[in-house]
Amino acid sequence: MQSAADFLTFVRASPSPFHAVAEARARLDAAGFVRLSERAAASFAVARGGLYYFTRNHSSIVAFAVGGKYAPGNGFSVVGAHTDSPCLKLKPVSSSESVGYAKVGVELYGGGLWHTWFDRDLGVAGRVILNKAAAAATEGGQGATAAAPLQHRLVRIDEPILRIPSLAIHLDRTANEGFKFNSETQLAPILGSAEKALNVESSSAKARHAPLLVRKVAEKLGVDAGEVGDFELCLFDTQPPAIGGVADEYIFSARLDNLMSSYCAITALIDSVSGASSSLAADPNVRVVALFDNEEVGSTTAHGANSNLLESALKRLAFAELKDGPAVAESPRKLSRSSIATSLSSLSSEWVDVSRPPSVSQSATTSPSLPANEIAATTRTLSLATFEQALTRSLLISADMAHAVHPNYAEKHESNHRPAINKGIVIKQNAQQRYATTAVTMGILREIARRHNVPLQE
């Protein structure tokens, strides 16, 4: 129950991918992880036993713990998940008006069950780009200067400022026969009366978005409305998540896909390196958690799973300048996230056939008789070979949610594949290779589950 309550705290704090990453960062910071920057150097300077993370676009994050016995060429134990969920997002020009009402133009993000957004108390959350210099210029001051850069801020308006009302049954007697709607014109949230909007002063952002909304965002951030340049905002249901069912056995929440896996991955990494329960000192691998954005729309962005985000991170680790970190006490063997991580490291090396690339002698890479360009080329070849070797010794688990059998629609599931809530982790397989599960990876997971009495479903 404690873990469930902690998850509710996590999901409440994460109404957008930006907030989910901020919450993950806060938890990693509290656990002693050190923030790195992708811009800082071509490779990471890390220590054995060290804890690190970096972000991209403020909506994706990669966190890792370097094993105490890690050496270049050793593997990576990776869990991947995603921070985004289906939602309604504000259009670039969202200001709209109809028959005396101020509305907000939205577009569909991902594959949502959109009829469930009707008649909900909706707030907005996301990131805002502040431009103080532009605001000063508008007021007759100087233009943009180096002293006044663009500023990234998170905003969350946890108030029912928007609503998408259903049409009264008296005006559509067929509504209960099949609820259909036009997502462009009838899924438009109402912000307030147009008369109220006319009394609000306009600005550049307000020209694209409802002045009432821009003013509300500015008030929440404690800035002048003229400083609000651009923003990426999504709508969310202000009803908080809850533990439910007559026996308190269920979690009722939005964004379970995939904040649940994101929470579990970050929590597992932190727990596996914390205090006396840590086995990091004996781990030959690097433990990695990668939380990507934009899974719901194909993962093809610069910060999605189909980008170079994870590959770049792993390459930097393979090429990393290693230092010896502080000693970490090894834990006794028991059912814990730490021991499961150790099992993952050992089994992925033990079960998978590793093809070692040809070795390059130390003298060949450092001989002063070689020209500098040949030394650099040889070193680069060695580094790439080390990275490729590390991949053959690695295992990645793609963690997402599965659909439990629905008691009112049981026929939608095949009789032999009906996952149940609270009956164990679901392993997904697909003959069309929609999932990456193979007999080898399935065998590894089954053995880990057997050792730690973790139930599995398929």
PDB file of N, CA and C in Angstrom, residues 60-112:
ATOM      1  N   SER A  60      12.505  13.971 -21.638  1.00  0.00           N
ATOM      2  CA  SER A  60      13.104  12.633 -21.606  1.00  0.00           C
ATOM      3  C   SER A  60      14.271  12.653 -20.632  1.00  0.00           C
ATOM      4  N   ILE A  61      14.538  11.505 -20.019  1.00  0.00           N
ATOM      5  CA  ILE A  61      15.611  11.446 -19.030  1.00  0.00           C
ATOM      6  C   ILE A  61      16.276  10.076 -19.082  1.00  0.00           C
ATOM      7  N   VAL A  62      17.590  10.069 -18.923  1.00  0.00           N
ATOM      8  CA  VAL A  62      18.361   8.837 -18.826  1.00  0.00           C
ATOM      9  C   VAL A  62      19.127   8.881 -17.512  1.00  0.00           C
ATOM     10  N   ALA A  63      18.925   7.881 -16.662  1.00  0.00           N
ATOM     11  CA  ALA A  63      19.627   7.791 -15.380  1.00  0.00           C
ATOM     12  C   ALA A  63      20.400   6.482 -15.350  1.00  0.00           C
ATOM     13  N   PHE A  64      21.570   6.495 -14.715  1.00  0.00           N
ATOM     14  CA  PHE A  64      22.363   5.271 -14.682  1.00  0.00           C
ATOM     15  C   PHE A  64      23.247   5.204 -13.443  1.00  0.00           C
ATOM     16  N   ALA A  65      23.547   3.978 -13.060  1.00  0.00           N
ATOM     17  CA  ALA A  65      24.432   3.687 -11.929  1.00  0.00           C
ATOM     18  C   ALA A  65      25.537   2.772 -12.435  1.00  0.00           C
ATOM     19  N   VAL A  66      26.785   3.190 -12.244  1.00  0.00           N
ATOM     20  CA  VAL A  66      27.934   2.459 -12.770  1.00  0.00           C
ATOM     21  C   VAL A  66      28.354   1.389 -11.765  1.00  0.00           C
ATOM     22  N   GLY A  67      28.351   0.157 -12.208  1.00  0.00           N
ATOM     23  CA  GLY A  67      28.717  -0.945 -11.332  1.00  0.00           C
ATOM     24  C   GLY A  67      30.142  -0.818 -10.807  1.00  0.00           C
ATOM     25  N   GLY A  68      30.380  -1.312  -9.604  1.00  0.00           N
ATOM     26  CA  GLY A  68      31.705  -1.223  -8.995  1.00  0.00           C
ATOM     27  C   GLY A  68      32.755  -2.038  -9.719  1.00  0.00           C
ATOM     28  N   LYS A  69      32.320  -3.029 -10.506  1.00  0.00           N
ATOM     29  CA  LYS A  69      33.258  -3.856 -11.268  1.00  0.00           C
ATOM     30  C   LYS A  69      33.124  -3.620 -12.767  1.00  0.00           C
ATOM     31  N   TYR A  70      32.528  -2.495 -13.110  1.00  0.00           N
ATOM     32  CA  TYR A  70      32.342  -2.193 -14.532  1.00  0.00           C
ATOM     33  C   TYR A  70      33.663  -1.839 -15.192  1.00  0.00           C
ATOM     34  N   ALA A  71      33.847  -2.339 -16.418  1.00  0.00           N
ATOM     35  CA  ALA A  71      34.982  -1.977 -17.261  1.00  0.00           C
ATOM     36  C   ALA A  71      34.457  -1.791 -18.674  1.00  0.00           C
ATOM     37  N   PRO A  72      35.063  -0.925 -19.476  1.00  0.00           N
ATOM     38  CA  PRO A  72      34.624  -0.737 -20.858  1.00  0.00           C
ATOM     39  C   PRO A  72      34.525  -2.075 -21.589  1.00  0.00           C
ATOM     40  N   GLY A  73      33.408  -2.274 -22.259  1.00  0.00           N
ATOM     41  CA  GLY A  73      33.150  -3.550 -22.916  1.00  0.00           C
ATOM     42  C   GLY A  73      32.146  -4.397 -22.166  1.00  0.00           C
ATOM     43  N   ASN A  74      31.948  -4.099 -20.876  1.00  0.00           N
ATOM     44  CA  ASN A  74      30.907  -4.788 -20.118  1.00  0.00           C
ATOM     45  C   ASN A  74      29.542  -4.279 -20.552  1.00  0.00           C
ATOM     46  N   GLY A  75      28.497  -4.984 -20.120  1.00  0.00           N
ATOM     47  CA  GLY A  75      27.163  -4.703 -20.628  1.00  0.00           C
ATOM     48  C   GLY A  75      26.386  -3.637 -19.883  1.00  0.00           C
ATOM     49  N   PHE A  76      25.200  -3.369 -20.422  1.00  0.00           N
ATOM     50  CA  PHE A  76      24.262  -2.417 -19.837  1.00  0.00           C
ATOM     51  C   PHE A  76      22.966  -3.155 -19.512  1.00  0.00           C
ATOM     52  N   SER A  77      22.456  -2.964 -18.308  1.00  0.00           N
ATOM     53  CA  SER A  77      21.157  -3.510 -17.900  1.00  0.00           C
ATOM     54  C   SER A  77      20.150  -2.370 -17.974  1.00  0.00           C
ATOM     55  N   VAL A  78      19.311  -2.375 -19.007  1.00  0.00           N
ATOM     56  CA  VAL A  78      18.499  -1.207 -19.343  1.00  0.00           C
ATOM     57  C   VAL A  78      17.010  -1.490 -19.182  1.00  0.00           C
ATOM     58  N   VAL A  79      16.295  -0.535 -18.610  1.00  0.00           N
ATOM     59  CA  VAL A  79      14.831  -0.535 -18.606  1.00  0.00           C
ATOM     60  C   VAL A  79      14.387   0.747 -19.295  1.00  0.00           C
ATOM     61  N   GLY A  80      13.544   0.595 -20.312  1.00  0.00           N
ATOM     62  CA  GLY A  80      13.023   1.752 -21.030  1.00  0.00           C
ATOM     63  C   GLY A  80      11.525   1.891 -20.823  1.00  0.00           C
ATOM     64  N   ALA A  81      11.056   3.122 -20.706  1.00  0.00           N
ATOM     65  CA  ALA A  81       9.622   3.413 -20.572  1.00  0.00           C
ATOM     66  C   ALA A  81       9.378   4.767 -21.223  1.00  0.00           C
ATOM     67  N   HIS A  82       8.164   5.293 -21.098  1.00  0.00           N
ATOM     68  CA  HIS A  82       7.905   6.604 -21.713  1.00  0.00           C
ATOM     69  C   HIS A  82       7.089   7.508 -20.800  1.00  0.00           C
ATOM     70  N   THR A  83       7.273   8.803 -20.984  1.00  0.00           N
ATOM     71  CA  THR A  83       6.693   9.810 -20.090  1.00  0.00           C
ATOM     72  C   THR A  83       5.388  10.403 -20.607  1.00  0.00           C
ATOM     73  N   ASP A  84       5.053  10.165 -21.872  1.00  0.00           N
ATOM     74  CA  ASP A  84       3.874  10.804 -22.459  1.00  0.00           C
ATOM     75  C   ASP A  84       2.667   9.879 -22.416  1.00  0.00           C
ATOM     76  N   SER A  85       1.486  10.472 -22.526  1.00  0.00           N
ATOM     77  CA  SER A  85       0.218   9.749 -22.533  1.00  0.00           C
ATOM     78  C   SER A  85      -0.720  10.433 -23.522  1.00  0.00           C
ATOM     79  N   PRO A  86      -1.722   9.718 -24.047  1.00  0.00           N
ATOM     80  CA  PRO A  86      -2.693  10.374 -24.927  1.00  0.00           C
ATOM     81  C   PRO A  86      -3.361  11.544 -24.216  1.00  0.00           C
ATOM     82  N   CYS A  87      -3.520  12.632 -24.924  1.00  0.00           N
ATOM     83  CA  CYS A  87      -4.123  13.818 -24.300  1.00  0.00           C
ATOM     84  C   CYS A  87      -4.569  14.786 -25.388  1.00  0.00           C
ATOM     85  N   LEU A  88      -5.144  15.885 -24.961  1.00  0.00           N
ATOM     86  CA  LEU A  88      -5.481  17.002 -25.846  1.00  0.00           C
ATOM     87  C   LEU A  88      -4.426  18.082 -25.652  1.00  0.00           C
ATOM     88  N   LYS A  89      -3.862  18.566 -26.764  1.00  0.00           N
ATOM     89  CA  LYS A  89      -2.844  19.611 -26.702  1.00  0.00           C
ATOM     90  C   LYS A  89      -3.342  20.876 -27.376  1.00  0.00           C
ATOM     91  N   LEU A  90      -2.933  22.008 -26.806  1.00  0.00           N
ATOM     92  CA  LEU A  90      -3.321  23.278 -27.401  1.00  0.00           C
ATOM     93  C   LEU A  90      -2.691  23.441 -28.778  1.00  0.00           C
ATOM     94  N   LYS A  91      -3.463  23.974 -29.699  1.00  0.00           N
ATOM     95  CA  LYS A  91      -2.946  24.260 -31.033  1.00  0.00           C
ATOM     96  C   LYS A  91      -2.020  25.470 -30.979  1.00  0.00           C
ATOM     97  N   PRO A  92      -1.146  25.644 -31.983  1.00  0.00           N
ATOM     98  CA  PRO A  92      -0.254  26.822 -32.008  1.00  0.00           C
ATOM     99  C   PRO A  92      -1.024  28.134 -31.970  1.00  0.00           C
ATOM    100  N   VAL A  93      -2.176  28.168 -32.608  1.00  0.00           N
ATOM    101  CA  VAL A  93      -3.107  29.295 -32.490  1.00  0.00           C
ATOM    102  C   VAL A  93      -4.403  28.701 -31.971  1.00  0.00           C
ATOM    103  N   SER A  94      -4.657  28.903 -30.699  1.00  0.00           N
ATOM    104  CA  SER A  94      -5.773  28.190 -30.053  1.00  0.00           C
ATOM    105  C   SER A  94      -6.975  29.073 -29.759  1.00  0.00           C
ATOM    106  N   SER A  95      -6.823  30.381 -29.918  1.00  0.00           N
ATOM    107  CA  SER A  95      -7.919  31.295 -29.588  1.00  0.00           C
ATOM    108  C   SER A  95      -9.094  31.076 -30.523  1.00  0.00           C
ATOM    109  N   SER A  96     -10.283  30.928 -29.942  1.00  0.00           N
ATOM    110  CA  SER A  96     -11.482  30.661 -30.732  1.00  0.00           C
ATOM    111  C   SER A  96     -12.702  31.235 -30.022  1.00  0.00           C
ATOM    112  N   GLU A  97     -13.718  31.546 -30.801  1.00  0.00           N
ATOM    113  CA  GLU A  97     -14.936  32.100 -30.212  1.00  0.00           C
ATOM    114  C   GLU A  97     -16.145  31.593 -30.975  1.00  0.00           C
ATOM    115  N   SER A  98     -17.231  31.322 -30.254  1.00  0.00           N
ATOM    116  CA  SER A  98     -18.457  30.851 -30.890  1.00  0.00           C
ATOM    117  C   SER A  98     -19.662  31.239 -30.048  1.00  0.00           C
ATOM    118  N   VAL A  99     -20.617  31.884 -30.643  1.00  0.00           N
ATOM    119  CA  VAL A  99     -21.894  32.302 -30.042  1.00  0.00           C
ATOM    120  C   VAL A  99     -21.737  32.819 -28.609  1.00  0.00           C
ATOM    121  N   GLY A 100     -20.744  33.674 -28.417  1.00  0.00           N
ATOM    122  CA  GLY A 100     -20.577  34.316 -27.122  1.00  0.00           C
ATOM    123  C   GLY A 100     -19.683  33.583 -26.142  1.00  0.00           C
ATOM    124  N   TYR A 101     -19.034  32.495 -26.577  1.00  0.00           N
ATOM    125  CA  TYR A 101     -18.155  31.738 -25.690  1.00  0.00           C
ATOM    126  C   TYR A 101     -16.717  31.772 -26.212  1.00  0.00           C
ATOM    127  N   ALA A 102     -15.773  31.944 -25.293  1.00  0.00           N
ATOM    128  CA  ALA A 102     -14.355  31.827 -25.632  1.00  0.00           C
ATOM    129  C   ALA A 102     -13.973  30.356 -25.519  1.00  0.00           C
ATOM    130  N   LYS A 103     -13.385  29.823 -26.592  1.00  0.00           N
ATOM    131  CA  LYS A 103     -13.003  28.410 -26.616  1.00  0.00           C
ATOM    132  C   LYS A 103     -11.500  28.282 -26.858  1.00  0.00           C
ATOM    133  N   VAL A 104     -11.011  27.078 -26.650  1.00  0.00           N
ATOM    134  CA  VAL A 104      -9.592  26.789 -26.860  1.00  0.00           C
ATOM    135  C   VAL A 104      -9.469  25.690 -27.901  1.00  0.00           C
ATOM    136  N   GLY A 105      -8.745  25.973 -28.965  1.00  0.00           N
ATOM    137  CA  GLY A 105      -8.536  24.968 -29.998  1.00  0.00           C
ATOM    138  C   GLY A 105      -7.521  23.929 -29.552  1.00  0.00           C
ATOM    139  N   VAL A 106      -7.883  22.652 -29.663  1.00  0.00           N
ATOM    140  CA  VAL A 106      -6.987  21.567 -29.254  1.00  0.00           C
ATOM    141  C   VAL A 106      -6.849  20.558 -30.383  1.00  0.00           C
ATOM    142  N   GLU A 107      -5.771  19.803 -30.332  1.00  0.00           N
ATOM    143  CA  GLU A 107      -5.590  18.706 -31.272  1.00  0.00           C
ATOM    144  C   GLU A 107      -5.325  17.429 -30.503  1.00  0.00           C
ATOM    145  N   LEU A 108      -5.638  16.311 -31.147  1.00  0.00           N
ATOM    146  CA  LEU A 108      -5.505  15.020 -30.502  1.00  0.00           C
ATOM    147  C   LEU A 108      -4.043  14.582 -30.490  1.00  0.00           C
ATOM    148  N   TYR A 109      -3.580  14.104 -29.357  1.00  0.00           N
ATOM    149  CA  TYR A 109      -2.223  13.587 -29.227  1.00  0.00           C
ATOM    150  C   TYR A 109      -2.303  12.123 -28.853  1.00  0.00           C
ATOM    151  N   GLY A 110      -1.826  11.250 -29.731  1.00  0.00           N
ATOM    152  CA  GLY A 110      -1.844   9.825 -29.449  1.00  0.00           C
ATOM    153  C   GLY A 110      -3.199   9.202 -29.739  1.00  0.00           C
ATOM    154  N   GLY A 111      -3.370   7.984 -29.283  1.00  0.00           N
ATOM    155  CA  GLY A 111      -4.597   7.238 -29.536  1.00  0.00           C
ATOM    156  C   GLY A 111      -5.453   7.152 -28.296  1.00  0.00           C
ATOM    157  N   GLY A 112      -6.160   8.223 -28.010  1.00  0.00           N
ATOM    158  CA  GLY A 112      -6.949   8.288 -26.781  1.00  0.00           C
ATOM    159  C   GLY A 112      -8.376   7.812 -26.949  1.00  0.00           C
TER     160      GLY A 112
END
